[in-house]
């Protein structure tokens, strides 16, 4: 049974809210895509291939698909918090969110661009703390948003261990080598 036509104002408001929601979601996706571009620009390359690496390091091909899934979850988490509270209602949680996205974007230029596993390790520890802070801030607003960041936290924990291991195994190498 069709309920019949809805009042014109309701249809406009409902349509407008859907468009706004989609545009904001695409904004969160774009922010994550921008963070991901640093990984595309600053790639492992010959320098990284010559470094000593632990035996438990995953193959290079695994990183792009893993990050694609993680970035989708990160974007979705931010959007869920925005949808629940808006930018003004979740100012601190979303500030923490964008801080961790920025820290995420900074890692590849430091590790691969500057060839500084030591500084990259300090940076990834800050990223890890920012993800935890974001999850804590998201939880009261949208529990699913907080939980969506858990695989990201797990991956960054693993990446930090890998970063630390590569740094320690190659302490004798100068950044320009």
Coordinates of C-alpha atoms in Angstrom, one line a residue:
X1 CA 0.0 0.0 0.0
X2 CA 1.4 3.3 -1.0
X3 CA 1.0 6.0 1.7
X4 CA 0.3 8.7 -0.8
X5 CA 2.2 12.0 -1.5
X6 CA 4.1 13.6 1.4
X7 CA 4.0 17.3 2.1
X8 CA 6.4 19.2 -0.2
X9 CA 8.5 20.6 2.7
X10 CA 9.1 17.1 4.2
X11 CA 10.2 15.7 0.8
X12 CA 12.6 18.7 0.3
X13 CA 14.0 18.4 3.9
X14 CA 14.4 14.6 3.7
X15 CA 16.1 14.9 0.2
X16 CA 18.4 17.8 1.4
X17 CA 19.4 15.9 4.5
X18 CA 20.3 12.8 2.4
X19 CA 22.4 15.0 0.0
X20 CA 24.2 16.7 2.9
X21 CA 24.9 13.3 4.6
X22 CA 26.3 11.9 1.3
X23 CA 28.4 15.0 0.7
X24 CA 29.8 14.9 4.3
X25 CA 30.5 11.1 3.9
X26 CA 32.4 11.8 0.7
X27 CA 34.3 14.5 2.6
X28 CA 35.4 12.0 5.1
X29 CA 36.4 9.6 2.3
X30 CA 38.3 12.4 0.6
X31 CA 40.2 13.2 3.8
X32 CA 41.3 9.6 4.1
X33 CA 42.1 9.5 0.4
X34 CA 44.4 12.5 0.8
X35 CA 46.1 10.8 3.7
X36 CA 46.6 7.7 1.6
X37 CA 48.2 9.7 -1.2
X38 CA 51.4 10.2 0.8
X39 CA 51.8 6.4 0.8
X40 CA 51.4 6.5 -3.0
X41 CA 53.9 9.3 -3.4
X42 CA 56.5 8.1 -0.9
X43 CA 56.8 4.4 -1.8
X44 CA 59.2 1.8 -0.4
X45 CA 61.5 1.7 -3.4
X46 CA 65.1 0.5 -3.7
X47 CA 66.2 2.1 -0.4
X48 CA 63.6 0.1 1.6
X49 CA 64.3 -3.1 -0.3
X50 CA 68.0 -3.0 0.7
X51 CA 67.2 -2.7 4.4
X52 CA 67.3 -5.6 6.8
X53 CA 63.7 -6.6 7.7
X54 CA 62.3 -9.1 10.2
X55 CA 61.1 -12.5 8.9
X56 CA 57.5 -11.7 9.9
X57 CA 57.2 -8.7 7.6
X58 CA 54.2 -9.1 5.3
X59 CA 54.7 -8.9 1.5
X60 CA 54.6 -5.4 0.1
X61 CA 51.4 -6.2 -2.0
X62 CA 49.4 -6.7 1.2
X63 CA 49.7 -3.1 2.4
X64 CA 47.5 -1.3 -0.3
X65 CA 44.4 -3.5 0.0
X66 CA 44.7 -3.6 3.8
X67 CA 44.9 0.2 3.9
X68 CA 42.0 0.5 1.5
X69 CA 39.7 -1.4 3.9
X70 CA 41.1 0.5 6.9
X71 CA 40.6 3.9 5.3
X72 CA 37.0 3.0 4.5
X73 CA 36.4 2.1 8.1
X74 CA 38.2 5.3 9.3
X75 CA 36.0 7.4 7.0
X76 CA 32.8 5.6 8.0
X77 CA 33.7 6.1 11.7
X78 CA 34.2 9.8 11.3
X79 CA 30.9 10.1 9.4
X80 CA 29.0 8.2 12.0
X81 CA 30.1 10.6 14.7
X82 CA 29.3 13.6 12.6
X83 CA 25.9 12.1 11.8
X84 CA 25.2 11.5 15.5
X85 CA 26.5 14.9 16.9
X86 CA 27.5 17.2 14.0
X87 CA 30.7 19.1 13.8
X88 CA 29.9 21.5 16.6
X89 CA 28.5 18.7 18.9
X90 CA 31.6 16.5 18.4
X91 CA 34.2 19.2 18.1
X92 CA 36.8 17.5 20.3
X93 CA 36.3 14.0 19.0
X94 CA 36.4 15.2 15.4
X95 CA 39.5 17.3 16.1
X96 CA 41.2 14.2 17.4
X97 CA 40.0 12.3 14.4
X98 CA 41.5 14.8 11.9
X99 CA 44.7 14.9 14.0
X100 CA 45.1 11.1 13.6
X101 CA 44.4 11.4 9.9
X102 CA 47.1 14.0 9.6
X103 CA 49.5 11.9 11.6
X104 CA 48.6 8.9 9.4
X105 CA 49.5 11.0 6.3
X106 CA 52.9 12.1 7.8
X107 CA 54.3 8.6 8.4
X108 CA 55.2 7.7 4.8
X109 CA 57.0 11.0 4.0
X110 CA 59.1 10.5 7.2
X111 CA 59.9 6.8 6.8
X112 CA 60.2 6.5 3.0
X113 CA 60.7 10.1 2.0
X114 CA 63.2 11.2 4.7
X115 CA 64.4 7.6 5.1
X116 CA 64.2 8.1 8.9
X117 CA 62.8 4.9 10.6
X118 CA 63.8 6.4 13.9
X119 CA 61.6 9.6 13.5
X120 CA 58.9 7.5 11.9
X121 CA 58.7 5.3 15.0
X122 CA 58.2 8.3 17.2
X123 CA 55.6 9.6 14.8
X124 CA 53.7 6.2 14.7
X125 CA 53.7 6.1 18.5
X126 CA 52.0 9.5 18.4
X127 CA 49.6 8.2 15.8
X128 CA 48.8 5.2 17.9
X129 CA 48.0 7.4 20.9
X130 CA 45.8 9.7 18.7
X131 CA 43.8 6.7 17.5
X132 CA 43.2 5.5 21.1
X133 CA 42.2 9.1 22.1
X134 CA 39.8 9.2 19.1
X135 CA 38.3 5.9 20.0
X136 CA 37.7 7.0 23.6
X137 CA 36.2 10.3 22.4
X138 CA 34.0 8.5 19.8
X139 CA 32.6 5.8 22.2
X140 CA 30.1 8.0 24.1
X141 CA 28.8 9.4 20.8
X142 CA 28.7 6.3 18.6
X143 CA 30.0 3.0 19.9
X144 CA 30.1 1.5 16.3
X145 CA 32.3 4.4 15.2
X146 CA 34.8 3.6 18.1
X147 CA 34.8 -0.1 17.3
X148 CA 35.3 0.6 13.5
X149 CA 38.7 2.0 14.5
X150 CA 39.8 -1.1 16.3
X151 CA 41.2 -2.9 13.1
X152 CA 43.1 0.3 12.4
X153 CA 44.6 0.4 15.9
X154 CA 45.6 -3.2 15.5
X155 CA 47.2 -2.6 12.1
X156 CA 49.1 0.5 13.4
X157 CA 50.2 -1.5 16.4
X158 CA 51.6 -4.1 14.0
X159 CA 53.1 -1.4 11.8
X160 CA 54.8 0.2 14.8
X161 CA 56.4 -3.1 15.7
X162 CA 57.6 -3.5 12.1
X163 CA 58.8 0.1 12.0
X164 CA 60.7 -0.4 15.3
X165 CA 62.2 -3.7 14.1
X166 CA 63.4 -2.2 10.8
X167 CA 64.9 0.8 12.7
X168 CA 66.8 -1.5 15.1
X169 CA 68.0 -3.8 12.4
X170 CA 69.4 -0.9 10.4
X171 CA 70.8 1.4 13.0
X172 CA 74.1 1.6 11.3
X173 CA 72.6 3.0 8.0
X174 CA 72.6 6.7 7.5
X175 CA 69.3 8.2 6.0
X176 CA 71.0 9.0 2.6
X177 CA 72.2 5.4 2.1

